[in-house]
mmCIF file of C-alpha atoms in Angstrom:
data_model
loop_
_atom_site.group_PDB
_atom_site.id
_atom_site.type_symbol
_atom_site.label_atom_id
_atom_site.label_comp_id
_atom_site.label_asym_id
_atom_site.label_seq_id
_atom_site.Cartn_x
_atom_site.Cartn_y
_atom_site.Cartn_z
ATOM 1 C CA MET X 1 76.686 67.195 101.663
ATOM 2 C CA ASN X 2 78.205 66.881 98.211
ATOM 3 C CA ILE X 3 81.780 65.834 99.039
ATOM 4 C CA LEU X 4 84.586 66.076 95.095
ATOM 5 C CA MET X 5 87.883 64.131 96.481
ATOM 6 C CA ILE X 6 90.587 64.463 93.692
ATOM 7 C CA GLU X 7 92.843 61.414 94.941
ATOM 8 C CA ASP X 8 94.726 59.480 92.632
ATOM 9 C CA ASN X 9 95.200 56.666 95.807
ATOM 10 C CA GLU X 10 92.290 54.681 95.479
ATOM 11 C CA SER X 11 92.944 53.105 98.509
ATOM 12 C CA VAL X 12 92.382 55.660 100.118
ATOM 13 C CA SER X 13 89.497 56.942 97.956
ATOM 14 C CA GLU X 14 87.431 53.505 98.595
ATOM 15 C CA MET X 15 88.442 53.522 103.009
ATOM 16 C CA MET X 16 86.756 57.017 102.570
ATOM 17 C CA GLN X 17 84.151 56.181 100.491
ATOM 18 C CA MET X 18 82.948 54.194 103.643
ATOM 19 C CA PHE X 19 83.316 56.862 105.926
ATOM 20 C CA PHE X 20 81.597 59.381 104.000
ATOM 21 C CA LEU X 21 78.247 56.734 103.276
ATOM 22 C CA ASN X 22 78.420 56.685 106.957
ATOM 23 C CA GLU X 23 78.304 60.177 107.569
ATOM 24 C CA GLY X 24 75.537 60.402 105.016
ATOM 25 C CA TRP X 25 76.855 62.198 102.507
ATOM 26 C CA ASN X 26 77.300 61.903 98.984
ATOM 27 C CA ALA X 27 81.386 61.788 97.422
ATOM 28 C CA THR X 28 82.723 61.824 94.182
ATOM 29 C CA PHE X 29 85.907 60.707 93.271
ATOM 30 C CA GLN X 30 88.759 61.683 90.516
ATOM 31 C CA TYR X 31 92.008 60.042 90.271
ATOM 32 C CA ASP X 32 93.624 62.567 88.344
ATOM 33 C CA GLY X 33 94.233 66.145 88.712
ATOM 34 C CA GLN X 34 92.786 67.611 85.259
ATOM 35 C CA GLU X 35 89.980 65.423 85.514
ATOM 36 C CA GLY X 36 89.222 66.614 88.744
ATOM 37 C CA LEU X 37 89.240 69.964 87.976
ATOM 38 C CA ASP X 38 87.449 68.848 84.898
ATOM 39 C CA ALA X 39 84.943 67.896 87.514
ATOM 40 C CA PHE X 40 84.445 70.757 89.818
ATOM 41 C CA LEU X 41 83.833 73.504 86.862
ATOM 42 C CA ALA X 42 81.214 71.982 85.202
ATOM 43 C CA GLU X 43 78.649 72.370 88.271
ATOM 44 C CA PRO X 44 81.242 74.825 90.351
ATOM 45 C CA ASP X 45 77.860 76.035 91.947
ATOM 46 C CA LYS X 46 77.296 71.985 93.310
ATOM 47 C CA TRP X 47 80.305 71.076 95.790
ATOM 48 C CA ASP X 48 80.310 71.735 100.197
ATOM 49 C CA MET X 49 83.605 70.446 100.309
ATOM 50 C CA ILE X 50 86.265 69.370 97.968
ATOM 51 C CA THR X 51 89.746 67.328 98.752
ATOM 52 C CA LEU X 52 92.446 67.413 97.020
ATOM 53 C CA ASP X 53 95.559 65.427 96.855
ATOM 54 C CA LEU X 54 98.986 67.197 96.542
ATOM 55 C CA ASN X 55 100.746 64.778 94.211
ATOM 56 C CA LEU X 56 98.119 64.031 91.007
ATOM 57 C CA PRO X 57 99.000 62.776 87.983
ATOM 58 C CA GLY X 58 97.321 65.417 84.834
ATOM 59 C CA LEU X 59 97.584 68.181 87.190
ATOM 60 C CA ASP X 60 99.243 68.690 90.319
ATOM 61 C CA GLY X 61 97.137 69.655 93.192
ATOM 62 C CA MET X 62 98.256 73.554 93.761
ATOM 63 C CA SER X 63 97.126 74.194 90.356
ATOM 64 C CA VAL X 64 94.094 72.401 90.624
ATOM 65 C CA ALA X 65 93.656 74.881 93.730
ATOM 66 C CA ARG X 66 94.719 77.688 91.929
ATOM 67 C CA GLU X 67 91.910 77.109 88.932
ATOM 68 C CA ILE X 68 88.887 76.312 91.857
ATOM 69 C CA ARG X 69 90.200 80.111 93.558
ATOM 70 C CA LYS X 70 89.553 81.711 89.771
ATOM 71 C CA VAL X 71 86.043 80.322 89.642
ATOM 72 C CA SER X 72 85.065 80.288 93.545
ATOM 73 C CA ASN X 73 86.456 81.974 96.415
ATOM 74 C CA THR X 74 83.483 80.280 99.026
ATOM 75 C CA VAL X 75 83.976 76.412 98.484
ATOM 76 C CA PRO X 76 86.066 75.089 100.889
ATOM 77 C CA ILE X 77 89.557 72.987 100.186
ATOM 78 C CA ILE X 78 91.482 70.879 102.046
ATOM 79 C CA MET X 79 94.540 69.749 100.886
ATOM 80 C CA LEU X 80 95.787 65.917 101.231
ATOM 81 C CA THR X 81 99.481 66.149 101.518
ATOM 82 C CA ALA X 82 102.165 62.687 101.919
ATOM 83 C CA ARG X 83 104.844 65.340 102.401
ATOM 84 C CA ASP X 84 105.931 66.662 105.712
ATOM 85 C CA SER X 85 107.146 69.962 104.193
ATOM 86 C CA GLU X 86 106.367 73.122 105.599
ATOM 87 C CA SER X 87 106.779 75.140 102.044
ATOM 88 C CA ASP X 88 104.956 72.540 100.771
ATOM 89 C CA GLN X 89 101.838 73.273 103.522
ATOM 90 C CA VAL X 90 102.677 76.751 103.132
ATOM 91 C CA ILE X 91 102.134 77.269 99.408
ATOM 92 C CA GLY X 92 98.884 74.780 99.441
ATOM 93 C CA LEU X 93 97.122 77.357 101.684
ATOM 94 C CA GLU X 94 98.533 80.519 99.485
ATOM 95 C CA MET X 95 97.057 78.830 96.846
ATOM 96 C CA GLY X 96 93.954 78.306 98.395
ATOM 97 C CA ALA X 97 93.336 75.757 100.968
ATOM 98 C CA ASP X 98 91.901 76.430 103.901
ATOM 99 C CA ASP X 99 93.049 72.879 105.765
ATOM 100 C CA TYR X 100 95.694 70.574 105.423
ATOM 101 C CA VAL X 101 95.975 67.014 106.645
ATOM 102 C CA THR X 102 99.301 64.981 106.060
ATOM 103 C CA LYS X 103 99.122 61.568 105.300
ATOM 104 C CA PRO X 104 99.124 59.172 106.703
ATOM 105 C CA PHE X 105 95.760 60.154 108.346
ATOM 106 C CA SER X 106 93.133 58.750 110.032
ATOM 107 C CA PRO X 107 89.627 58.666 108.807
ATOM 108 C CA LEU X 108 88.521 60.314 111.590
ATOM 109 C CA THR X 109 90.886 63.188 111.565
ATOM 110 C CA LEU X 110 90.043 64.098 107.736
ATOM 111 C CA ILE X 111 86.175 63.717 108.592
ATOM 112 C CA ALA X 112 86.107 66.171 112.232
ATOM 113 C CA ARG X 113 87.955 69.038 109.691
ATOM 114 C CA ILE X 114 85.556 68.542 106.868
ATOM 115 C CA LYS X 115 82.796 69.374 109.351
ATOM 116 C CA ALA X 116 84.678 71.588 111.182
ATOM 117 C CA LEU X 117 85.185 73.217 108.163
ATOM 118 C CA HIS X 118 81.762 72.877 107.036
ATOM 119 C CA ARG X 119 80.107 74.442 109.856
ATOM 120 C CA ARG X 120 82.069 77.980 109.149
ATOM 121 C CA SER X 121 82.088 77.420 105.352
ATOM 122 C CA GLU X 122 77.759 77.251 105.877
ATOM 123 C CA LEU X 123 76.908 80.054 107.408
ATOM 124 C CA VAL X 124 77.498 82.151 104.449
ATOM 125 C CA GLU X 125 74.738 83.190 102.496
ATOM 126 C CA LYS X 126 74.245 85.240 99.223
ATOM 127 C CA PRO X 127 74.025 89.533 99.817
ATOM 128 C CA VAL X 128 70.255 90.361 100.547
ATOM 129 C CA GLU X 129 69.440 94.004 99.769
ATOM 130 C CA THR X 130 67.332 95.789 102.759
ATOM 131 C CA GLU X 131 66.722 99.286 103.656
ATOM 132 C CA THR X 132 68.989 99.603 106.531
ATOM 133 C CA THR X 133 72.274 97.084 106.304
ATOM 134 C CA VAL X 134 73.085 95.895 109.895
ATOM 135 C CA PHE X 135 77.373 95.508 110.053
ATOM 136 C CA ASP X 136 78.521 93.804 113.082
ATOM 137 C CA VAL X 137 81.571 95.394 113.148
ATOM 138 C CA LYS X 138 81.368 99.201 112.482
ATOM 139 C CA THR X 139 84.094 101.258 113.149
ATOM 140 C CA ASP X 140 85.620 104.851 111.997
ATOM 141 C CA HIS X 141 86.972 103.274 108.660
ATOM 142 C CA PHE X 142 86.391 99.096 108.511
ATOM 143 C CA LYS X 143 82.921 97.302 109.156
ATOM 144 C CA MET X 144 81.147 93.550 108.273
ATOM 145 C CA ASN X 145 78.547 91.952 107.752
ATOM 146 C CA THR X 146 78.862 88.234 108.914
ATOM 147 C CA LYS X 147 75.228 87.580 106.888
ATOM 148 C CA THR X 148 75.921 88.673 103.380
ATOM 149 C CA ARG X 149 80.236 87.863 104.189
ATOM 150 C CA GLU X 150 80.913 91.360 103.397
ATOM 151 C CA ALA X 151 84.426 93.595 104.250
ATOM 152 C CA PHE X 152 84.536 97.460 103.948
ATOM 153 C CA LEU X 153 87.889 99.482 104.573
ATOM 154 C CA ASN X 154 86.938 103.232 104.264
ATOM 155 C CA ASP X 155 83.598 101.527 102.107
ATOM 156 C CA GLN X 156 85.513 99.879 100.018
ATOM 157 C CA PRO X 157 84.772 96.294 99.534
ATOM 158 C CA ILE X 158 87.234 93.569 100.206
ATOM 159 C CA GLU X 159 87.350 91.222 97.864
ATOM 160 C CA GLY X 160 87.793 87.123 97.259
ATOM 161 C CA LEU X 161 87.524 86.933 100.531
ATOM 162 C CA THR X 162 87.930 83.170 101.126
ATOM 163 C CA PRO X 163 85.519 81.442 104.155
ATOM 164 C CA LYS X 164 88.858 81.508 106.779
ATOM 165 C CA GLU X 165 90.431 84.663 105.737
ATOM 166 C CA PHE X 166 86.705 86.411 106.533
ATOM 167 C CA ASP X 167 86.554 84.241 109.561
ATOM 168 C CA LEU X 168 89.597 85.641 110.790
ATOM 169 C CA LEU X 169 89.219 88.713 109.908
ATOM 170 C CA TYR X 170 85.763 88.826 112.118
ATOM 171 C CA THR X 171 87.931 87.914 114.552
ATOM 172 C CA LEU X 172 90.194 90.151 114.926
ATOM 173 C CA ALA X 173 87.838 92.892 113.790
ATOM 174 C CA LYS X 174 85.559 92.743 116.737
ATOM 175 C CA LYS X 175 88.131 92.663 119.228
ATOM 176 C CA PRO X 176 89.747 96.266 117.960
ATOM 177 C CA ARG X 177 93.580 96.001 119.165
ATOM 178 C CA GLN X 178 92.938 92.961 121.111
ATOM 179 C CA VAL X 179 96.002 90.654 120.566
ATOM 180 C CA PHE X 180 95.674 86.755 119.291
ATOM 181 C CA SER X 181 98.123 84.281 120.294
ATOM 182 C CA ARG X 182 98.419 82.043 117.190
ATOM 183 C CA GLU X 183 97.193 79.106 118.822
ATOM 184 C CA GLN X 184 94.001 81.469 120.299
ATOM 185 C CA LEU X 185 93.391 82.141 116.589
ATOM 186 C CA LEU X 186 93.800 78.134 115.464
ATOM 187 C CA GLU X 187 91.168 77.233 118.266
ATOM 188 C CA LEU X 188 88.541 80.605 117.617
ATOM 189 C CA VAL X 189 88.788 80.501 113.542
ATOM 190 C CA TRP X 190 89.255 76.224 112.988
ATOM 191 C CA ASP X 191 87.427 75.434 116.018
ATOM 192 C CA TYR X 192 89.953 72.426 116.479
ATOM 193 C CA GLN X 193 93.692 72.190 118.141
ATOM 194 C CA TYR X 194 95.990 72.453 115.606
ATOM 195 C CA PHE X 195 98.667 71.277 117.974
ATOM 196 C CA GLY X 196 100.833 74.244 117.725
ATOM 197 C CA ASP X 197 101.020 73.901 113.474
ATOM 198 C CA GLU X 198 101.279 77.895 114.150
ATOM 199 C CA ARG X 199 102.477 77.906 109.950
ATOM 200 C CA THR X 200 98.617 78.336 109.198
ATOM 201 C CA VAL X 201 97.584 81.477 110.649
ATOM 202 C CA ASP X 202 100.512 83.178 109.106
ATOM 203 C CA ALA X 203 99.609 81.761 104.999
ATOM 204 C CA HIS X 204 96.128 83.255 105.917
ATOM 205 C CA ILE X 205 97.697 86.668 107.289
ATOM 206 C CA LYS X 206 99.725 86.789 104.275
ATOM 207 C CA LYS X 207 96.805 86.559 101.900
ATOM 208 C CA LEU X 208 94.481 88.282 104.008
ATOM 209 C CA ARG X 209 96.849 91.282 103.611
ATOM 210 C CA GLN X 210 97.979 90.629 100.609
ATOM 211 C CA LYS X 211 93.766 91.473 100.041
ATOM 212 C CA ILE X 212 93.455 94.616 102.446
ATOM 213 C CA GLU X 213 96.168 96.228 100.736
ATOM 214 C CA LYS X 214 93.966 96.421 97.154
ATOM 215 C CA VAL X 215 92.095 98.724 98.672
ATOM 216 C CA GLY X 216 93.888 100.559 101.410
ATOM 217 C CA PRO X 217 96.436 100.784 104.158
ATOM 218 C CA GLN X 218 97.134 97.906 106.430
ATOM 219 C CA VAL X 219 94.759 97.175 109.516
ATOM 220 C CA ILE X 220 96.388 93.816 110.589
ATOM 221 C CA GLN X 221 99.101 94.626 113.342
ATOM 222 C CA THR X 222 101.907 92.203 113.970
ATOM 223 C CA VAL X 223 102.289 91.807 117.941
ATOM 224 C CA TRP X 224 106.323 90.378 117.146
ATOM 225 C CA GLY X 225 106.520 87.250 119.649
ATOM 226 C CA VAL X 226 103.072 87.270 120.134
ATOM 227 C CA GLY X 227 100.364 87.215 118.056
ATOM 228 C CA TYR X 228 98.907 89.387 115.558
ATOM 229 C CA LYS X 229 95.576 92.142 116.213
ATOM 230 C CA PHE X 230 93.232 94.534 113.911
ATOM 231 C CA ASP X 231 94.275 98.074 114.160
ATOM 232 C CA ASP X 232 91.537 101.156 112.424
ATOM 233 C CA SER X 233 93.114 103.535 114.597
ATOM 234 C CA GLY X 234 95.525 104.863 111.792
ATOM 235 C CA VAL X 235 93.688 105.060 108.638
ATOM 236 C CA ALA X 236 93.405 108.231 106.987
#
């Protein structure tokens, strides 16, 4: 795995270098936000994972994440933040981060998060043209293909889905009208316990809804006090 770690704390970078080497991963370290963004832009297809500090000289982490997402919707981003602020963490997710880890953190925790996110993202494959496309989910108005990582509403493609947004939509859509609690979605989509941090789900649902609404009616419904469900029965 090729990891780009954009982190201005050299002690943190040096510590993580040892853990990355132990996993057999290649890591490149940048200590400035603009330099980190430049490193990504120079070889955008090289990186399997980006860890991104929120507070950076040159260009802050929010801006770096936003610029990366203009180029790639698929490269996984884990944001590292020393702030214990709900708004900062939610904004980070809304800017395109797939996950976040709050400092101070255990290196093993970050390694576990990277592995969980990578397991999901490595399933992404380039679309393959075939005479007959097989969809993993198909209803009267909606269909998804997990091999090509494509989703359609009324035959209109839902564009720009990040790996986590696609997995979240797939988890909901493959069981239409079943209500999932936030805790269930955290376990199913993020592959580990978030210890009740439901803001992650809400932030991804918000971004997912925005992308769905660009092509048609909303199919992700809120069940107040419980969670979310997929329902396209009311789509015209």
